[in-house]
Amino acid sequence: MKLIDLLYPKRCPLCGEVTSEKIGYYPLCEKCNIKQKENRINYSGDGFFCVYKYNGKLRDAVLKYKYEGEIWLAEPFACMIINYIEQNYGFDSFDILAFVPVNDKRLSTRGYDQVYEIAKIISKKKKIRVEKFLKKKENYGDNAVDRKDRRQRISEDKYYFAGDKNLIYNKRVLLLDDIVTTGATLRDCKALLIENGARNVCTAVIASGRKDL
Ligand SMILES: [Zn+2]
């Protein structure tokens, strides 16, 4: 056992119980793993990886991560996504990671970009480079549920490409976000990556708030 694990034991993101990377259902503890089975979303084969339904304790954990500074949750969330993709698809098909960013204003008040933190951990664990290809314009909330006047804004472009086109040219991209609601953000961001040279783009999120999944 590494010293760091003694000082900072790995904890289940849903209940806080000490857990271990050695167990098959990591990052969850056994109890939460059993409970979460009914919330798991089966992979449908279309290049969209979504681990769970967005409800209950998982939803609480995502909100703590996004709004209460519980940044340690980035690692278990990254592990959830990694495990899901490994079980359903494999990582060999990706050359580079991209992520849906928060805007600069949000970044400066919060101090971290929640999806970038997850992307950095996936990058390190799977040895795939992560790039800041996308930027979000000011005046947009994090996701559809945060935005009250969504209908007014929906026709405008919220994101733009701000990366190096040489780095994305002909690449197989895995685009990350935290949760999906309408799917519009992922669709828009995926289109931007394709327009700017990506060969193909798969998408991955922790959870979906869509009712039809
Ligand atoms: Zn637990």
mmCIF file of C-alpha atoms and ligand atoms in Angstrom:
data_model
loop_
_atom_site.group_PDB
_atom_site.id
_atom_site.type_symbol
_atom_site.label_atom_id
_atom_site.label_comp_id
_atom_site.label_asym_id
_atom_site.label_seq_id
_atom_site.Cartn_x
_atom_site.Cartn_y
_atom_site.Cartn_z
ATOM 1 C CA MET A 1 0.000 0.000 0.000
ATOM 2 C CA LYS A 2 1.223 3.463 -0.857
ATOM 3 C CA LEU A 3 1.712 6.014 1.918
ATOM 4 C CA ILE A 4 -0.712 8.373 0.194
ATOM 5 C CA ASP A 5 -3.492 5.777 0.526
ATOM 6 C CA LEU A 6 -2.946 5.598 4.285
ATOM 7 C CA LEU A 7 -3.055 9.360 4.630
ATOM 8 C CA TYR A 8 -5.925 9.873 2.208
ATOM 9 C CA PRO A 9 -7.854 6.611 1.882
ATOM 10 C CA LYS A 10 -10.019 6.256 -1.234
ATOM 11 C CA ARG A 11 -13.633 6.992 -0.439
ATOM 12 C CA CYS A 12 -16.876 5.992 -2.102
ATOM 13 C CA PRO A 13 -18.170 9.136 -3.858
ATOM 14 C CA LEU A 14 -21.762 8.367 -2.870
ATOM 15 C CA CYS A 15 -21.552 7.529 0.836
ATOM 16 C CA GLY A 16 -17.997 8.367 1.896
ATOM 17 C CA GLU A 17 -17.116 4.827 3.045
ATOM 18 C CA VAL A 18 -13.490 3.822 2.611
ATOM 19 C CA THR A 19 -13.130 1.723 -0.537
ATOM 20 C CA SER A 20 -10.275 0.270 -2.559
ATOM 21 C CA GLU A 21 -9.009 0.456 -6.121
ATOM 22 C CA LYS A 22 -8.410 -3.283 -6.005
ATOM 23 C CA ILE A 23 -12.100 -4.198 -6.045
ATOM 24 C CA GLY A 24 -13.960 -4.728 -9.299
ATOM 25 C CA TYR A 25 -16.692 -2.184 -8.652
ATOM 26 C CA TYR A 26 -14.364 0.675 -7.657
ATOM 27 C CA PRO A 27 -14.901 3.639 -7.188
ATOM 28 C CA LEU A 28 -18.154 2.688 -5.427
ATOM 29 C CA CYS A 29 -18.359 0.719 -2.186
ATOM 30 C CA GLU A 30 -20.155 -2.634 -2.352
ATOM 31 C CA LYS A 31 -23.426 -1.270 -0.967
ATOM 32 C CA CYS A 32 -23.602 1.683 -3.359
ATOM 33 C CA ASN A 33 -22.567 -0.511 -6.270
ATOM 34 C CA ILE A 34 -25.560 -2.778 -5.656
ATOM 35 C CA LYS A 35 -27.884 0.226 -5.297
ATOM 36 C CA GLN A 36 -26.538 1.919 -8.412
ATOM 37 C CA LYS A 37 -27.067 -1.146 -10.620
ATOM 38 C CA GLU A 38 -30.649 -0.105 -11.306
ATOM 39 C CA ASN A 39 -29.408 3.339 -12.343
ATOM 40 C CA ARG A 40 -26.830 2.064 -14.761
ATOM 41 C CA ILE A 41 -27.425 2.855 -18.427
ATOM 42 C CA ASN A 42 -26.610 0.149 -20.969
ATOM 43 C CA TYR A 43 -24.302 1.140 -23.791
ATOM 44 C CA SER A 44 -26.277 1.303 -27.004
ATOM 45 C CA GLY A 45 -23.324 1.100 -29.359
ATOM 46 C CA ASP A 46 -23.512 4.608 -30.793
ATOM 47 C CA GLY A 47 -20.306 6.117 -29.385
ATOM 48 C CA PHE A 48 -22.104 7.818 -26.490
ATOM 49 C CA PHE A 49 -20.981 6.603 -23.075
ATOM 50 C CA CYS A 50 -23.263 7.458 -20.167
ATOM 51 C CA VAL A 51 -22.701 5.560 -16.948
ATOM 52 C CA TYR A 52 -25.736 6.322 -14.787
ATOM 53 C CA LYS A 53 -29.095 7.993 -14.555
ATOM 54 C CA TYR A 54 -28.833 11.391 -12.895
ATOM 55 C CA ASN A 55 -30.652 10.936 -9.607
ATOM 56 C CA GLY A 56 -30.329 10.091 -5.896
ATOM 57 C CA LYS A 57 -26.914 9.997 -4.273
ATOM 58 C CA LEU A 58 -25.073 10.267 -7.561
ATOM 59 C CA ARG A 59 -26.853 13.536 -8.301
ATOM 60 C CA ASP A 60 -25.976 14.791 -4.803
ATOM 61 C CA ALA A 61 -22.331 13.931 -5.408
ATOM 62 C CA VAL A 62 -22.259 15.718 -8.786
ATOM 63 C CA LEU A 63 -23.774 18.838 -7.218
ATOM 64 C CA LYS A 64 -21.240 18.750 -4.352
ATOM 65 C CA TYR A 65 -18.478 18.448 -6.895
ATOM 66 C CA LYS A 66 -19.722 21.293 -9.055
ATOM 67 C CA TYR A 67 -20.894 23.769 -6.467
ATOM 68 C CA GLU A 68 -19.381 22.918 -3.086
ATOM 69 C CA GLY A 69 -15.734 22.563 -4.005
ATOM 70 C CA GLU A 70 -15.492 18.809 -3.303
ATOM 71 C CA ILE A 71 -12.817 18.447 -5.915
ATOM 72 C CA TRP A 72 -11.663 14.993 -4.698
ATOM 73 C CA LEU A 73 -14.741 13.641 -6.478
ATOM 74 C CA ALA A 74 -12.995 14.225 -9.830
ATOM 75 C CA GLU A 75 -11.049 10.991 -9.375
ATOM 76 C CA PRO A 76 -13.983 8.664 -8.644
ATOM 77 C CA PHE A 77 -15.981 10.274 -11.462
ATOM 78 C CA ALA A 78 -13.050 9.754 -13.826
ATOM 79 C CA CYS A 79 -12.855 6.104 -12.732
ATOM 80 C CA MET A 80 -16.575 5.594 -13.387
ATOM 81 C CA ILE A 81 -16.142 6.822 -16.959
ATOM 82 C CA ILE A 82 -12.946 4.825 -17.526
ATOM 83 C CA ASN A 83 -14.498 1.590 -16.228
ATOM 84 C CA TYR A 84 -17.610 2.048 -18.330
ATOM 85 C CA ILE A 85 -15.667 2.667 -21.534
ATOM 86 C CA GLU A 86 -13.279 -0.194 -20.843
ATOM 87 C CA GLN A 87 -16.151 -2.585 -20.273
ATOM 88 C CA ASN A 88 -18.072 -1.494 -23.362
ATOM 89 C CA TYR A 89 -15.620 -0.250 -25.962
ATOM 90 C CA GLY A 90 -11.966 0.118 -24.960
ATOM 91 C CA PHE A 91 -9.636 3.092 -25.000
ATOM 92 C CA ASP A 92 -7.497 2.136 -28.001
ATOM 93 C CA SER A 93 -9.873 3.917 -30.345
ATOM 94 C CA PHE A 94 -9.093 7.384 -28.957
ATOM 95 C CA ASP A 95 -6.163 9.622 -29.865
ATOM 96 C CA ILE A 96 -7.037 12.671 -27.800
ATOM 97 C CA LEU A 97 -9.434 13.945 -25.118
ATOM 98 C CA ALA A 98 -11.575 17.071 -25.348
ATOM 99 C CA PHE A 99 -14.010 18.447 -22.781
ATOM 100 C CA VAL A 100 -16.978 20.797 -22.469
ATOM 101 C CA PRO A 101 -15.602 23.817 -20.549
ATOM 102 C CA VAL A 102 -17.167 26.316 -18.170
ATOM 103 C CA ASN A 103 -16.705 29.951 -19.142
ATOM 104 C CA ASP A 104 -13.790 32.018 -17.835
ATOM 105 C CA LYS A 105 -15.939 33.977 -15.419
ATOM 106 C CA ARG A 106 -17.223 30.796 -13.804
ATOM 107 C CA LEU A 107 -13.721 29.378 -13.751
ATOM 108 C CA SER A 108 -12.376 32.397 -11.877
ATOM 109 C CA THR A 109 -15.124 32.342 -9.230
ATOM 110 C CA ARG A 110 -15.077 28.580 -8.751
ATOM 111 C CA GLY A 111 -11.365 28.057 -9.134
ATOM 112 C CA TYR A 112 -11.634 24.901 -11.209
ATOM 113 C CA ASP A 113 -13.268 23.652 -14.377
ATOM 114 C CA GLN A 114 -15.054 20.516 -13.235
ATOM 115 C CA VAL A 115 -14.924 18.556 -16.474
ATOM 116 C CA TYR A 116 -11.300 19.508 -17.164
ATOM 117 C CA GLU A 117 -10.329 18.092 -13.754
ATOM 118 C CA ILE A 118 -11.980 14.790 -14.682
ATOM 119 C CA ALA A 119 -10.375 14.880 -18.136
ATOM 120 C CA LYS A 120 -6.910 15.401 -16.631
ATOM 121 C CA ILE A 121 -7.289 12.294 -14.464
ATOM 122 C CA ILE A 122 -8.511 10.180 -17.393
ATOM 123 C CA SER A 123 -5.595 11.561 -19.418
ATOM 124 C CA LYS A 124 -3.089 10.535 -16.767
ATOM 125 C CA LYS A 125 -4.564 7.095 -16.119
ATOM 126 C CA LYS A 126 -5.063 6.165 -19.780
ATOM 127 C CA LYS A 127 -2.083 8.084 -21.191
ATOM 128 C CA ILE A 128 -4.160 10.044 -23.698
ATOM 129 C CA ARG A 129 -3.436 13.712 -24.215
ATOM 130 C CA VAL A 130 -6.137 16.215 -23.211
ATOM 131 C CA GLU A 131 -6.464 19.502 -25.101
ATOM 132 C CA LYS A 132 -8.468 22.691 -24.523
ATOM 133 C CA PHE A 133 -10.126 22.724 -27.918
ATOM 134 C CA LEU A 134 -13.343 24.436 -26.871
ATOM 135 C CA LYS A 135 -14.231 27.689 -25.164
ATOM 136 C CA LYS A 136 -17.543 28.782 -23.722
ATOM 137 C CA LYS A 137 -18.815 32.294 -24.226
ATOM 138 C CA GLU A 138 -19.608 34.426 -21.191
ATOM 139 C CA ASN A 139 -23.168 34.670 -19.853
ATOM 140 C CA TYR A 140 -24.001 31.024 -20.154
ATOM 141 C CA GLY A 141 -24.659 28.785 -17.172
ATOM 142 C CA ASP A 142 -23.127 25.356 -16.770
ATOM 143 C CA ASN A 143 -25.932 23.338 -18.223
ATOM 144 C CA ALA A 144 -29.502 23.526 -19.361
ATOM 145 C CA VAL A 145 -31.024 23.133 -15.903
ATOM 146 C CA ASP A 146 -29.142 26.204 -14.633
ATOM 147 C CA ARG A 147 -30.500 28.473 -17.310
ATOM 148 C CA LYS A 148 -33.869 30.044 -16.687
ATOM 149 C CA ASP A 149 -34.231 31.846 -19.979
ATOM 150 C CA ARG A 150 -32.973 28.953 -22.014
ATOM 151 C CA ARG A 151 -35.367 29.428 -24.874
ATOM 152 C CA GLN A 152 -33.982 32.875 -25.624
ATOM 153 C CA ARG A 153 -30.455 31.573 -25.739
ATOM 154 C CA ILE A 154 -30.923 28.297 -27.492
ATOM 155 C CA SER A 155 -30.503 29.663 -30.988
ATOM 156 C CA GLU A 156 -27.162 31.299 -30.229
ATOM 157 C CA ASP A 157 -23.794 29.616 -30.314
ATOM 158 C CA LYS A 158 -22.541 28.997 -26.818
ATOM 159 C CA TYR A 159 -19.197 27.423 -27.638
ATOM 160 C CA TYR A 160 -16.443 28.062 -30.133
ATOM 161 C CA PHE A 161 -13.293 26.299 -31.244
ATOM 162 C CA ALA A 162 -10.195 27.779 -29.635
ATOM 163 C CA GLY A 163 -7.640 25.004 -30.025
ATOM 164 C CA ASP A 164 -4.827 24.106 -32.384
ATOM 165 C CA LYS A 165 -6.231 22.676 -35.613
ATOM 166 C CA ASN A 166 -3.058 20.673 -36.184
ATOM 167 C CA LEU A 167 -3.693 18.792 -32.955
ATOM 168 C CA ILE A 168 -7.203 17.740 -33.874
ATOM 169 C CA TYR A 169 -6.697 17.012 -37.557
ATOM 170 C CA ASN A 170 -7.760 13.446 -38.379
ATOM 171 C CA LYS A 171 -7.904 12.535 -34.671
ATOM 172 C CA ARG A 172 -10.323 10.177 -32.969
ATOM 173 C CA VAL A 173 -11.630 12.299 -30.124
ATOM 174 C CA LEU A 174 -13.308 11.411 -26.832
ATOM 175 C CA LEU A 175 -15.352 14.445 -25.755
ATOM 176 C CA LEU A 176 -16.172 14.605 -22.035
ATOM 177 C CA ASP A 177 -18.903 16.353 -20.062
ATOM 178 C CA ASP A 178 -20.308 15.798 -16.565
ATOM 179 C CA ILE A 179 -24.033 15.351 -17.139
ATOM 180 C CA VAL A 180 -26.231 15.371 -20.225
ATOM 181 C CA THR A 181 -29.724 16.847 -20.237
ATOM 182 C CA THR A 182 -31.024 17.717 -23.680
ATOM 183 C CA GLY A 183 -27.890 16.582 -25.473
ATOM 184 C CA ALA A 184 -27.654 19.926 -27.295
ATOM 185 C CA THR A 185 -24.320 20.881 -25.706
ATOM 186 C CA LEU A 186 -22.639 17.628 -26.672
ATOM 187 C CA ARG A 187 -24.107 17.838 -30.149
ATOM 188 C CA ASP A 188 -22.873 21.415 -30.652
ATOM 189 C CA CYS A 189 -19.409 20.693 -29.266
ATOM 190 C CA LYS A 190 -19.071 17.509 -31.291
ATOM 191 C CA ALA A 191 -19.999 19.429 -34.436
ATOM 192 C CA LEU A 192 -17.333 22.046 -33.670
ATOM 193 C CA LEU A 193 -14.660 19.376 -33.296
ATOM 194 C CA ILE A 194 -15.678 17.699 -36.562
ATOM 195 C CA GLU A 195 -15.789 21.051 -38.400
ATOM 196 C CA ASN A 196 -12.265 21.722 -37.230
ATOM 197 C CA GLY A 197 -10.810 18.483 -38.485
ATOM 198 C CA ALA A 198 -11.551 15.610 -36.076
ATOM 199 C CA ARG A 199 -11.940 12.261 -37.857
ATOM 200 C CA ASN A 200 -14.630 11.180 -35.411
ATOM 201 C CA VAL A 201 -15.901 12.095 -31.958
ATOM 202 C CA CYS A 202 -17.283 9.842 -29.232
ATOM 203 C CA THR A 203 -18.841 11.407 -26.141
ATOM 204 C CA ALA A 204 -18.826 10.413 -22.463
ATOM 205 C CA VAL A 205 -20.638 11.688 -19.367
ATOM 206 C CA ILE A 206 -21.113 10.517 -15.791
ATOM 207 C CA ALA A 207 -24.890 10.657 -15.892
ATOM 208 C CA SER A 208 -27.968 11.528 -17.890
ATOM 209 C CA GLY A 209 -30.977 13.540 -16.788
ATOM 210 C CA ARG A 210 -32.862 12.530 -19.909
ATOM 211 C CA LYS A 211 -36.095 10.737 -19.117
ATOM 212 C CA ASP A 212 -35.937 8.425 -22.113
ATOM 213 C CA LEU A 213 -32.713 6.668 -21.088
HETATM 214 ZN ZN ZN B 1 -20.864 3.927 -0.934
#
